Every structure is written in structure tokens, then in C-alpha cells.
Amino acid sequence: MIDEVRQGEAYAPFTDDPSAFHKKFYIESYGCQMNFSDSEIVASILHKEGFGATRNFEEADLVLLNTCSIREKAEQTVRNRLQAFRKVKDSNPGMLIGVLGCMAERLKAKFLEEEKLVDIVVGPDAYRSLPGLITEAEGGQKTVNVLLSRDETYADISPVRLDSNGVTAFVSIMRGCNNMCTFCVVPFTRGRERSRDAESIVHESRDLFERGFREITLLGQNVDSYYYCPSPTLPRGEGDIAAPMGSAGGKNEGKASPSGGGLEGAINFAQLLEMVAQISPLLRIRFSTSHPKDITDDVLHTMAKYHNICKYIHLPVQSGNTRILQLMNRTYTREWYLNKVKRIREIMPDCGLSTDVISGFCTETEEEHNDTLSVMEKSRFDMAYMFSYSERPGTLAARRYTDDIPEEIKKRRLTEIINLQNAHSRESYKNDIGKTFEVLIEGNSKKSDKDWCGRNTQNKMVVFPKTNTSLKKGDYVQVNITSATSATLIGEMI
């Protein structure tokens, strides 16, 4: 799931930082939420090495781009930015330029040797090596580490929440992906799936709550396949938590050891959700992204059980045709997906639902495109991330299939998908007029500092006037909806 608004966002120094820094770093992020979360891990590593953040790359000693390989447009944007940085480096030879993330492994040779755009290339599993790579680069060496790991989760690193609103934060619960969707490069750039230990996730989430944050998003390429099996020899620390028993887990899952050791048995995603939800009813929990083949009734019932687990699921469909889904290696059918949507709404009738859609995948016929439109009609998503297929080097689709749908057909099909979704979004938001929602205040509205903005449990943005001067960011309010656009609810506090 790629948030277009945040693409190219540069992190600013976090407020009230008492530290004195002898060097400055600038980091710009592209791609999915995992990349933005990774930038906070990198910031923490650099912070300990004496680097402070700046939003002006011209004054930085170290300039980093955290990159994405999902779409060709993102790669071209990164190239353009690197060329702009090189011009500044010409007048400031001491500046170091580095590329992080998913483009690092695939384009390391081009960036370092052919185009000579960067000094440092670091893959998603090698951020701990950054200090050493920086030292080598300062000595004139071109440095690279793109090795993938089977166990790196950065569980012991507390991310620096740069440029945060102080209300919402990301918490990474796993890394990598095992799904091998044919259009996706993530398994090759982020490695195999591995889950972070549950206790460190709970501890980080509790720490965020105690520091005033009121909403966290649990992140993973496929959160529903989260599965952590603690080591029985691990000592149990002060304040450690045993996974709750109940509908979310089996009888041998997540029990505390009677001898006082670590958690006994495996922790699945439903149990992890419950563990985090029990920190405080004032802490909202979201998660992203789900896979239709893995999201379980246990997860849905846990969501329904806890008021503070937001009633919103991002459930990528990609295509509404079973043959195309098989070519994509999505491992579910059209019928499976529609039944999963039905099940979500049986258990949580008010659950918000969003998706990802790709138009013009290899060999897609007009009839198969119409199947996607019909799945959208049946599912009635609140919003969607919609793209035309872009062949990515190194993916299974690039090796196996011919990208044979002409661009004008891809664009026309994408336009039809977008127009249909816009109609559904307008209808969804219009249907909320007259309803009252609990809204977490995230800050001022983008259009006016006389209005607050925040999201409801279904992840819809709500804007309303500041009629109560005692309120602040992080407060919960009840808002009655009086009007709506296709992307925003407008209301008044009650």
C-alpha cells in the first residue's frame, strides 16, 4: 500500500531533542509504509552515531534516499533526485550520498560504478552496517551491503519518530515476504518472511502510548501470516506479557511458562492484536497489509471484540478474474475473495474496506477486466490504490510472461477502474452523513488551522471546527457528520 501524499517526504528533526549533533543527515523516503518505518530505524542508528536530522539537503553531511522498486515512476524519481544531490556535492565534496531500500540490491552497480551517483548502497537488512560503511566512504571508498538476512527484524532498535504528529506511529512486526506474487519484487529485495518477537512489539507499543501516542499501525508485507515462536530458554524480563487466552488462539498457544521462562508456544497475529489492544483502551490499533488467503476468523473476531482495534482492513484484490489471479500467483480465486469480504461484513458490518487493483496484467482480456469491475461492484470498497501494470525487472512475471497489453488499453482500463471507485467512494462517504463517529484528533486541517482533522475507526478522514478550545491533538471526540466529499467527512463536535 503506497501513500501518494507521502512520496519524497523528508524527515525533520524531532521536537525538544536535547542532544548536540556534530553532523547532519537528510533522508527522503519513497514507496510503502514499511520504507517510511525503516527510515525511522535508520534515523535511530544515525542518531547514536552523532547525526542529527535536517530538512535542507544542501546543509547535510549525509544524504540518503530510501527507495522503492514497485513502480518504474518511483525509480525515475529517485534518479532525478540523485542527480540534483550530485550537483550540490560538486560544490561540497565532503557530502556523502547513499541509496537505501529496495532499489539498492538491483541497481547497486549502476549507481556506484556506471552512473557514479552515490557513495553508499545499503539494502533493507543491512542498516546496522551503516556506521561502518559511512566511515569507509568518508575515507574515499565506495561502500555497499545488500546482503539479505533470515533473522534480522531490528527488534532491539527503538525508531526515532521524526516529523511525527505525536499521535500516530508505525510499529513493524515482521519483515520480508514469502508469497512470491509474480508482479512483485519484494521477496527478492526484502528477503524471506520472519516475525519479530511479540514481547518487543508490545513493549514498543506501550512505550509509544506512555509517550502520548494514541494510535499505532502494525506493519508487515502480510501481517496475517505473523507467527512468532519464542525460545523456551529466553529469560522472561520484568513486565513481559503472556499472550491472552481465548478465541484468538489454541489451547497451547501463547501460555506463560510455569517456570517463569519466556512465552510458551507460538503467537499468531490474532493473539498479537489482542496483546497490543490490552495495553490501554485509549490506544487505537490499525494494521497493514492483509492477504486474502491468510486473514482468519480469529483475527476478525478479535477486531470485533476490542473497541480500540479499528474496524478497517486493507485487503488487496489485484484482479477480479481467477485466471489472472493464478498468473499473479495470488493463491486465491475470485470466489474466495468475495467470500472473504462477505465474512468480514458478517462479523463486522461497519468495517471499512480498501484494496489494491492492477489493470492490464499480462494477457488480460476485456472480459477479464470486466470481472475486476464486477468484483469492485460486489465489494463496494471505501477507497482503493489503483495502478496499471508496470513490468519490474527481476520479478517472476518479467521472466515468465510477455507484457503484451498496449499502454493505451492499460490506461483506458485503469480510467474505468478509477471512475468506478470514485463513484463508490462518493456513495460510501455520502452514506455517513447524519452518523456520529469517534474521531482521534491528529492535528490541524490542511486547509485551515481553525479546523481539526482526524480519522474515524473506518480510516476515513474527518474535518470539523475547533469549537472547544480545551481540546488538543491526541484527544478523542464525537463528531456528527453533516456533509462529505469522496475523500473527506465534514462535521461538528457534539
Coordinates of N, CA and C in Angstrom, one line a residue, residues 225-423:
S225 N 0.1 -13.4 8.3 CA 1.0 -14.6 8.4 C 2.0 -14.4 9.6
Y226 N 1.8 -13.4 10.4 CA 2.7 -13.2 11.6 C 2.6 -14.5 12.4
Y227 N 3.8 -15.0 12.8 CA 3.9 -16.2 13.6 C 5.2 -16.3 14.3
Y228 N 5.2 -16.0 15.6 CA 6.4 -16.0 16.4 C 6.4 -17.1 17.4
C229 N 7.5 -17.9 17.4 CA 7.7 -19.0 18.3 C 8.8 -18.6 19.2
P230 N 8.5 -18.3 20.5 CA 9.6 -17.9 21.4 C 10.5 -19.0 21.7
S231 N 11.8 -18.7 22.0 CA 12.7 -19.7 22.5 C 12.4 -20.0 24.0
P232 N 12.3 -21.3 24.3 CA 12.0 -21.6 25.7 C 13.1 -21.3 26.7
T233 N 14.3 -21.0 26.1 CA 15.5 -20.7 27.0 C 15.6 -19.2 27.3
L234 N 14.8 -18.4 26.6 CA 14.9 -17.0 26.8 C 14.4 -16.6 28.2
P235 N 15.1 -15.8 28.9 CA 14.6 -15.4 30.2 C 13.5 -14.4 30.1
R236 N 12.6 -14.5 31.0 CA 11.4 -13.6 31.0 C 11.8 -12.3 31.7
G237 N 11.7 -11.2 31.1 CA 12.1 -9.9 31.7 C 10.9 -9.3 32.5
E238 N 11.3 -8.3 33.2 CA 10.3 -7.6 34.0 C 9.3 -6.9 33.1
G239 N 8.0 -7.1 33.4 CA 6.9 -6.5 32.6 C 6.6 -7.3 31.4
D240 N 7.2 -8.5 31.2 CA 6.8 -9.2 30.0 C 5.4 -9.7 30.0
I241 N 4.8 -9.9 28.9 CA 3.4 -10.2 28.8 C 3.2 -11.6 28.2
A242 N 2.3 -12.4 28.7 CA 1.9 -13.6 28.1 C 0.7 -13.3 27.2
A243 N 0.7 -14.1 26.1 CA -0.4 -13.9 25.1 C -1.7 -14.3 25.8
P244 N -2.8 -13.5 25.5 CA -4.1 -13.8 26.1 C -4.7 -15.1 25.6
M245 N -5.4 -15.7 26.5 CA -6.1 -16.9 26.0 C -7.5 -16.6 25.6
G246 N -8.1 -17.4 24.8 CA -9.5 -17.1 24.3 C -9.7 -17.5 22.9
S247 N -10.6 -16.8 22.2 CA -11.0 -17.2 20.9 C -9.8 -17.0 19.9
A248 N -8.8 -16.2 20.2 CA -7.8 -15.9 19.3 C -6.7 -16.9 19.1
G249 N -6.6 -17.9 20.0 CA -5.6 -18.8 19.9 C -5.9 -20.2 20.4
G250 N -5.1 -21.2 20.1 CA -5.4 -22.5 20.6 C -5.0 -22.7 22.0
K251 N -5.2 -23.9 22.6 CA -5.0 -24.1 24.0 C -3.5 -24.1 24.4
N252 N -2.6 -24.4 23.4 CA -1.2 -24.5 23.7 C -0.5 -23.3 23.2
E253 N -1.2 -22.3 22.7 CA -0.5 -21.1 22.1 C -0.4 -20.0 23.1
G254 N 0.8 -19.4 23.2 CA 0.9 -18.2 23.9 C 0.8 -18.2 25.4
K255 N 1.1 -19.4 26.1 CA 1.0 -19.5 27.5 C 2.3 -19.1 28.1
A256 N 2.2 -18.5 29.3 CA 3.4 -18.2 30.1 C 3.9 -19.5 30.7
S257 N 5.2 -19.6 30.7 CA 5.8 -20.8 31.2 C 5.7 -20.8 32.8
P258 N 5.3 -22.0 33.4 CA 5.1 -22.1 34.8 C 6.4 -21.9 35.5
S259 N 7.5 -22.1 34.9 CA 8.8 -22.0 35.5 C 9.3 -20.6 35.5
G260 N 8.5 -19.6 34.8 CA 9.0 -18.2 34.8 C 9.8 -17.9 33.6
G261 N 9.9 -18.8 32.6 CA 10.7 -18.6 31.4 C 9.9 -17.7 30.5
G262 N 10.3 -17.7 29.2 CA 9.6 -16.8 28.2 C 8.3 -17.4 27.8
L263 N 7.6 -16.7 26.9 CA 6.3 -17.2 26.4 C 6.5 -18.6 25.9
E264 N 5.5 -19.4 26.1 CA 5.5 -20.8 25.7 C 4.5 -21.0 24.6
G265 N 5.0 -21.6 23.5 CA 4.1 -21.8 22.3 C 4.1 -20.6 21.4
A266 N 3.5 -20.8 20.2 CA 3.6 -19.8 19.2 C 2.6 -18.7 19.4
I267 N 2.9 -17.5 18.9 CA 2.0 -16.4 18.9 C 1.6 -16.1 17.5
N268 N 0.2 -16.1 17.2 CA -0.2 -15.8 15.9 C -0.7 -14.3 15.8
F269 N -1.2 -13.8 14.7 CA -1.5 -12.4 14.6 C -2.7 -12.0 15.4
A270 N -3.7 -12.9 15.5 CA -4.9 -12.6 16.3 C -4.5 -12.4 17.8
Q271 N -3.6 -13.3 18.2 CA -3.1 -13.1 19.6 C -2.3 -11.8 19.8
L272 N -1.4 -11.5 18.8 CA -0.6 -10.3 18.9 C -1.5 -9.1 19.0
L273 N -2.6 -9.1 18.1 CA -3.5 -8.0 18.1 C -4.1 -7.8 19.5
E274 N -4.5 -8.9 20.1 CA -5.1 -8.8 21.5 C -4.2 -8.3 22.5
M275 N -2.9 -8.8 22.4 CA -1.9 -8.3 23.4 C -1.7 -6.8 23.3
V276 N -1.6 -6.3 22.1 CA -1.4 -4.8 21.9 C -2.7 -4.1 22.4
A277 N -3.9 -4.6 22.0 CA -5.1 -3.9 22.4 C -5.3 -3.8 23.9
Q278 N -4.7 -4.7 24.6 CA -4.9 -4.7 26.1 C -3.9 -3.8 26.8
I279 N -3.1 -3.1 26.1 CA -2.2 -2.1 26.7 C -3.0 -1.0 27.3
S280 N -4.0 -0.5 26.5 CA -4.9 0.5 27.1 C -6.1 0.7 26.1
P281 N -7.3 0.9 26.6 CA -8.4 1.1 25.7 C -8.3 2.5 24.9
L282 N -7.4 3.3 25.4 CA -7.1 4.6 24.7 C -6.2 4.5 23.6
L283 N -5.6 3.4 23.4 CA -4.6 3.2 22.3 C -5.3 2.5 21.1
R284 N -5.4 3.2 20.0 CA -6.0 2.6 18.8 C -5.0 1.8 18.1
I285 N -5.5 0.7 17.5 CA -4.6 -0.2 16.7 C -5.1 -0.4 15.3
R286 N -4.3 -0.1 14.4 CA -4.5 -0.5 13.0 C -3.5 -1.5 12.5
F287 N -3.7 -2.0 11.3 CA -2.6 -2.9 10.8 C -2.7 -2.9 9.3
S288 N -1.6 -3.2 8.7 CA -1.5 -3.3 7.2 C -0.2 -4.0 6.8
T289 N -0.3 -4.9 5.8 CA -1.3 -5.2 4.9 C -1.8 -6.6 5.1
S290 N -3.1 -6.9 4.8 CA -3.6 -8.2 4.9 C -3.6 -8.9 3.5
H291 N -3.5 -10.3 3.6 CA -3.6 -11.1 2.4 C -4.9 -11.9 2.4
P292 N -5.7 -11.9 1.4 CA -7.0 -12.6 1.4 C -6.9 -14.1 1.8
K293 N -5.7 -14.8 1.5 CA -5.6 -16.2 1.8 C -5.3 -16.4 3.3
D294 N -4.8 -15.4 4.0 CA -4.4 -15.6 5.3 C -5.2 -15.0 6.4
I295 N -6.0 -14.0 6.1 CA -6.8 -13.4 7.2 C -7.8 -14.4 7.7
T296 N -7.9 -14.5 9.0 CA -8.7 -15.6 9.6 C -9.9 -15.1 10.4
D297 N -10.8 -16.0 10.7 CA -11.9 -15.6 11.6 C -11.4 -15.1 12.9
D298 N -10.4 -15.8 13.4 CA -9.8 -15.4 14.7 C -9.4 -13.9 14.7
V299 N -8.8 -13.4 13.6 CA -8.5 -12.0 13.5 C -9.7 -11.2 13.5
L300 N -10.7 -11.6 12.7 CA -11.9 -10.8 12.6 C -12.7 -10.7 13.9
H301 N -12.7 -11.8 14.7 CA -13.4 -11.8 16.0 C -12.7 -11.0 17.0
T302 N -11.3 -11.0 16.9 CA -10.6 -10.2 17.8 C -10.8 -8.7 17.5
M303 N -10.9 -8.4 16.3 CA -11.2 -7.0 15.9 C -12.6 -6.6 16.5
A304 N -13.5 -7.5 16.3 CA -14.9 -7.2 16.8 C -15.0 -7.0 18.3
K305 N -14.1 -7.8 19.0 CA -14.1 -7.8 20.4 C -13.6 -6.6 21.1
Y306 N -12.6 -5.9 20.5 CA -12.0 -4.8 21.1 C -12.4 -3.5 20.4
H307 N -12.9 -2.5 21.1 CA -13.3 -1.2 20.6 C -12.1 -0.5 20.0
N308 N -11.0 -0.7 20.6 CA -9.8 0.1 20.2 C -9.0 -0.5 19.0
I309 N -9.5 -1.7 18.5 CA -8.9 -2.2 17.3 C -9.8 -1.6 16.2
C310 N -9.2 -0.8 15.3 CA -10.0 -0.1 14.3 C -10.7 -1.0 13.3
K311 N -11.9 -0.7 13.0 CA -12.7 -1.5 12.1 C -12.4 -1.1 10.6
Y312 N -11.2 -1.5 10.2 CA -10.8 -1.2 8.9 C -9.7 -2.2 8.4
I313 N -9.9 -2.7 7.2 CA -9.0 -3.7 6.6 C -8.6 -3.3 5.2
H314 N -7.3 -3.3 5.0 CA -6.8 -3.1 3.6 C -6.6 -4.5 3.0
L315 N -7.4 -4.9 2.0 CA -7.4 -6.3 1.5 C -7.2 -6.3 0.0
P316 N -6.0 -6.3 -0.5 CA -5.7 -6.2 -1.9 C -6.3 -7.3 -2.7
V317 N -7.1 -6.9 -3.8 CA -7.7 -7.9 -4.6 C -6.8 -8.1 -5.9
Q318 N -6.2 -7.1 -6.4 CA -5.3 -7.0 -7.6 C -6.1 -7.3 -8.9
S319 N -6.9 -8.3 -9.0 CA -7.7 -8.6 -10.1 C -9.0 -9.4 -9.7
G320 N -10.0 -9.2 -10.5 CA -11.3 -9.9 -10.2 C -11.5 -11.2 -11.0
N321 N -10.4 -11.6 -11.7 CA -10.5 -12.8 -12.6 C -9.6 -13.9 -12.1
T322 N -10.1 -15.1 -11.9 CA -9.4 -16.2 -11.3 C -8.2 -16.6 -12.2
R323 N -8.3 -16.6 -13.5 CA -7.1 -16.9 -14.3 C -6.0 -15.9 -14.1
I324 N -6.3 -14.6 -14.1 CA -5.3 -13.6 -13.9 C -4.7 -13.7 -12.5
L325 N -5.5 -14.0 -11.5 CA -5.0 -14.2 -10.1 C -4.1 -15.4 -10.1
Q326 N -4.3 -16.4 -10.9 CA -3.4 -17.6 -10.9 C -2.1 -17.1 -11.6
L327 N -2.1 -16.4 -12.6 CA -0.9 -15.9 -13.3 C -0.1 -15.0 -12.3
M328 N -0.8 -14.3 -11.5 CA -0.2 -13.4 -10.5 C 0.3 -14.2 -9.3
N329 N 0.0 -15.5 -9.2 CA 0.3 -16.3 -8.1 C -0.3 -15.8 -6.8
R330 N -1.5 -15.3 -6.8 CA -2.1 -14.8 -5.6 C -2.7 -15.9 -4.7
T331 N -2.8 -17.1 -5.2 CA -3.2 -18.3 -4.4 C -4.6 -18.2 -3.9
Y332 N -5.5 -17.4 -4.5 CA -6.9 -17.5 -4.1 C -7.7 -17.2 -5.4
T333 N -9.0 -17.5 -5.4 CA -9.8 -17.3 -6.6 C -10.7 -16.1 -6.4
R334 N -11.4 -15.7 -7.4 CA -12.4 -14.6 -7.3 C -13.4 -15.0 -6.3
E335 N -13.9 -16.2 -6.3 CA -15.0 -16.6 -5.3 C -14.4 -16.6 -3.9
W336 N -13.2 -17.0 -3.7 CA -12.6 -16.9 -2.3 C -12.6 -15.5 -1.8
Y337 N -12.1 -14.6 -2.7 CA -12.1 -13.2 -2.3 C -13.4 -12.6 -1.9
L338 N -14.4 -12.9 -2.7 CA -15.8 -12.4 -2.4 C -16.3 -13.0 -1.1
N339 N -16.0 -14.2 -0.9 CA -16.5 -14.9 0.3 C -15.8 -14.3 1.6
K340 N -14.5 -13.9 1.4 CA -13.8 -13.3 2.5 C -14.4 -11.9 2.8
V341 N -14.7 -11.1 1.8 CA -15.4 -9.8 2.0 C -16.7 -10.1 2.7
K342 N -17.5 -11.1 2.3 CA -18.8 -11.4 2.9 C -18.6 -11.7 4.4
R343 N -17.5 -12.5 4.7 CA -17.3 -12.9 6.1 C -16.9 -11.7 6.9
I344 N -16.1 -10.8 6.4 CA -15.7 -9.6 7.1 C -17.0 -8.8 7.5
R345 N -17.9 -8.7 6.6 CA -19.1 -7.9 6.9 C -20.1 -8.6 7.7
E346 N -20.1 -10.0 7.7 CA -20.9 -10.7 8.7 C -20.5 -10.5 10.1
I347 N -19.2 -10.5 10.3 CA -18.6 -10.3 11.7 C -18.6 -8.9 12.1
M348 N -18.3 -8.0 11.2 CA -18.2 -6.5 11.5 C -18.9 -5.8 10.4
P349 N -20.2 -5.6 10.5 CA -21.0 -4.9 9.4 C -20.5 -3.5 9.1
D350 N -19.9 -2.9 10.1 CA -19.4 -1.5 9.9 C -18.0 -1.4 9.5
C351 N -17.3 -2.5 9.1 CA -15.9 -2.5 8.8 C -15.6 -1.7 7.5
G352 N -14.7 -0.8 7.6 CA -14.2 -0.1 6.4 C -13.3 -1.1 5.6
L353 N -13.3 -0.9 4.3 CA -12.6 -1.9 3.4 C -11.9 -1.1 2.2
S354 N -10.6 -1.3 2.0 CA -9.9 -0.7 0.9 C -9.2 -1.8 0.2
T355 N -8.6 -1.5 -1.0 CA -8.0 -2.6 -1.8 C -6.9 -2.0 -2.7
D356 N -6.2 -2.9 -3.4 CA -5.3 -2.6 -4.5 C -5.8 -3.2 -5.7
V357 N -5.7 -2.5 -6.9 CA -6.1 -3.1 -8.1 C -5.1 -2.8 -9.2
I358 N -4.8 -3.8 -10.0 CA -3.9 -3.6 -11.1 C -4.6 -3.8 -12.4
S359 N -4.5 -2.9 -13.4 CA -5.1 -3.0 -14.7 C -4.1 -3.5 -15.7
G360 N -4.5 -4.3 -16.7 CA -3.7 -4.6 -17.8 C -2.6 -5.6 -17.5
F361 N -2.8 -6.5 -16.6 CA -1.7 -7.5 -16.4 C -1.6 -8.4 -17.6
C362 N -0.5 -9.1 -17.7 CA -0.2 -9.8 -18.9 C -1.3 -10.7 -19.4
T363 N -1.7 -10.6 -20.7 CA -2.7 -11.4 -21.3 C -4.1 -11.1 -20.9
E364 N -4.4 -10.1 -20.1 CA -5.7 -9.8 -19.6 C -6.6 -9.5 -20.7
T365 N -7.7 -10.1 -20.8 CA -8.7 -9.8 -21.9 C -9.7 -8.8 -21.4
E366 N -10.5 -8.3 -22.3 CA -11.6 -7.3 -21.9 C -12.6 -7.9 -21.0
E367 N -12.9 -9.2 -21.2 CA -13.9 -9.9 -20.3 C -13.3 -10.0 -18.9
E368 N -12.0 -10.3 -18.8 CA -11.3 -10.5 -17.5 C -11.2 -9.1 -16.8
H369 N -11.0 -8.1 -17.6 CA -11.0 -6.7 -17.0 C -12.4 -6.4 -16.4
N370 N -13.4 -6.8 -17.1 CA -14.8 -6.6 -16.6 C -15.1 -7.4 -15.3
D371 N -14.4 -8.5 -15.2 CA -14.5 -9.3 -13.9 C -14.0 -8.5 -12.7
T372 N -12.9 -7.7 -13.0 CA -12.4 -6.9 -11.9 C -13.4 -5.8 -11.6
L373 N -14.0 -5.2 -12.6 CA -15.1 -4.2 -12.3 C -16.2 -4.8 -11.5
S374 N -16.6 -6.0 -11.8 CA -17.7 -6.6 -11.1 C -17.4 -7.0 -9.7
V375 N -16.1 -7.4 -9.4 CA -15.7 -7.6 -8.1 C -15.8 -6.3 -7.3
M376 N -15.4 -5.2 -7.9 CA -15.5 -3.9 -7.2 C -16.9 -3.6 -6.9
E377 N -17.8 -3.9 -7.9 CA -19.3 -3.6 -7.7 C -19.8 -4.4 -6.5
K378 N -19.4 -5.7 -6.4 CA -19.9 -6.5 -5.3 C -19.3 -6.2 -4.0
S379 N -18.0 -5.7 -4.0 CA -17.3 -5.5 -2.7 C -17.5 -4.1 -2.2
R380 N -17.7 -3.1 -3.1 CA -18.0 -1.7 -2.7 C -16.9 -1.2 -1.7
F381 N -15.7 -1.1 -2.2 CA -14.6 -0.6 -1.4 C -14.8 0.9 -1.0
D382 N -14.4 1.3 0.2 CA -14.4 2.7 0.5 C -13.3 3.5 -0.2
M383 N -12.2 2.9 -0.5 CA -11.2 3.5 -1.3 C -10.3 2.4 -1.9
A384 N -9.4 2.8 -2.8 CA -8.5 1.9 -3.5 C -7.3 2.5 -4.0
Y385 N -6.2 1.8 -4.0 CA -5.0 2.2 -4.7 C -5.0 1.5 -6.0
M386 N -4.9 2.2 -7.1 CA -5.2 1.6 -8.4 C -4.0 2.0 -9.4
F387 N -3.5 1.0 -10.1 CA -2.4 1.2 -11.0 C -2.5 0.4 -12.2
S388 N -1.9 0.8 -13.3 CA -1.7 -0.1 -14.5 C -0.5 -0.9 -14.3
Y389 N -0.5 -2.1 -14.9 CA 0.7 -3.0 -14.7 C 2.0 -2.4 -15.3
S390 N 3.0 -2.5 -14.5 CA 4.3 -2.0 -14.9 C 5.3 -3.1 -14.6
E391 N 5.8 -3.7 -15.7 CA 6.8 -4.8 -15.5 C 8.0 -4.4 -14.8
R392 N 8.4 -5.1 -13.7 CA 9.6 -4.8 -13.0 C 10.6 -5.8 -13.2
P393 N 11.9 -5.4 -13.5 CA 13.0 -6.3 -13.7 C 13.2 -7.2 -12.5
G394 N 13.4 -8.5 -12.7 CA 13.7 -9.4 -11.6 C 12.5 -10.1 -11.0
T395 N 11.3 -9.7 -11.4 CA 10.1 -10.4 -10.9 C 9.9 -11.6 -11.7
L396 N 9.0 -12.5 -11.2 CA 8.7 -13.8 -11.9 C 7.9 -13.5 -13.1
A397 N 7.1 -12.4 -13.1 CA 6.3 -12.1 -14.3 C 7.2 -11.7 -15.4
A398 N 8.2 -10.9 -15.1 CA 9.2 -10.5 -16.1 C 9.9 -11.6 -16.8
R399 N 10.1 -12.7 -16.0 CA 10.8 -13.9 -16.5 C 9.9 -14.8 -17.3
R400 N 8.6 -14.9 -16.9 CA 7.7 -15.9 -17.4 C 6.8 -15.4 -18.5
Y401 N 6.3 -14.1 -18.4 CA 5.3 -13.6 -19.3 C 5.7 -12.4 -20.1
T402 N 5.0 -12.2 -21.2 CA 5.2 -11.1 -22.0 C 4.2 -10.0 -21.6
D403 N 4.7 -8.8 -21.4 CA 3.9 -7.6 -21.1 C 3.2 -7.2 -22.4
D404 N 2.1 -7.8 -22.7 CA 1.6 -7.7 -24.1 C 0.3 -6.8 -24.2
I405 N -0.1 -6.1 -23.1 CA -1.2 -5.2 -23.2 C -0.7 -3.8 -23.5
P406 N -1.2 -3.3 -24.7 CA -0.7 -1.9 -25.1 C -1.0 -0.9 -24.0
E407 N -0.2 0.1 -23.9 CA -0.3 1.1 -22.8 C -1.6 1.9 -22.9
E408 N -2.1 2.1 -24.1 CA -3.4 2.9 -24.2 C -4.6 2.0 -23.7
I409 N -4.5 0.7 -23.8 CA -5.5 -0.2 -23.3 C -5.4 -0.2 -21.7
K410 N -4.2 -0.3 -21.2 CA -4.0 -0.3 -19.8 C -4.5 1.0 -19.2
K411 N -4.2 2.1 -19.8 CA -4.7 3.4 -19.3 C -6.2 3.5 -19.4
R412 N -6.8 3.0 -20.5 CA -8.3 3.1 -20.6 C -8.9 2.2 -19.5
R413 N -8.4 1.0 -19.3 CA -9.0 0.2 -18.3 C -8.8 0.8 -16.9
L414 N -7.6 1.3 -16.6 CA -7.3 2.0 -15.3 C -8.3 3.1 -15.1
T415 N -8.6 3.9 -16.1 CA -9.5 5.0 -16.0 C -10.9 4.5 -15.6
E416 N -11.3 3.4 -16.2 CA -12.6 2.8 -15.9 C -12.6 2.3 -14.4
I417 N -11.5 1.7 -14.0 CA -11.4 1.3 -12.6 C -11.5 2.5 -11.6
I418 N -10.8 3.6 -12.0 CA -10.7 4.8 -11.1 C -12.1 5.4 -11.1
N419 N -12.8 5.5 -12.2 CA -14.1 6.2 -12.3 C -15.1 5.4 -11.4
L420 N -15.0 4.1 -11.5 CA -16.0 3.2 -10.7 C -15.7 3.4 -9.3
Q421 N -14.4 3.4 -8.9 CA -14.1 3.5 -7.5 C -14.4 4.9 -6.9
N422 N -14.2 5.9 -7.7 CA -14.6 7.3 -7.3 C -16.1 7.3 -7.0
A423 N -16.9 6.7 -7.8 CA -18.4 6.6 -7.6 C -18.7 5.9 -6.3

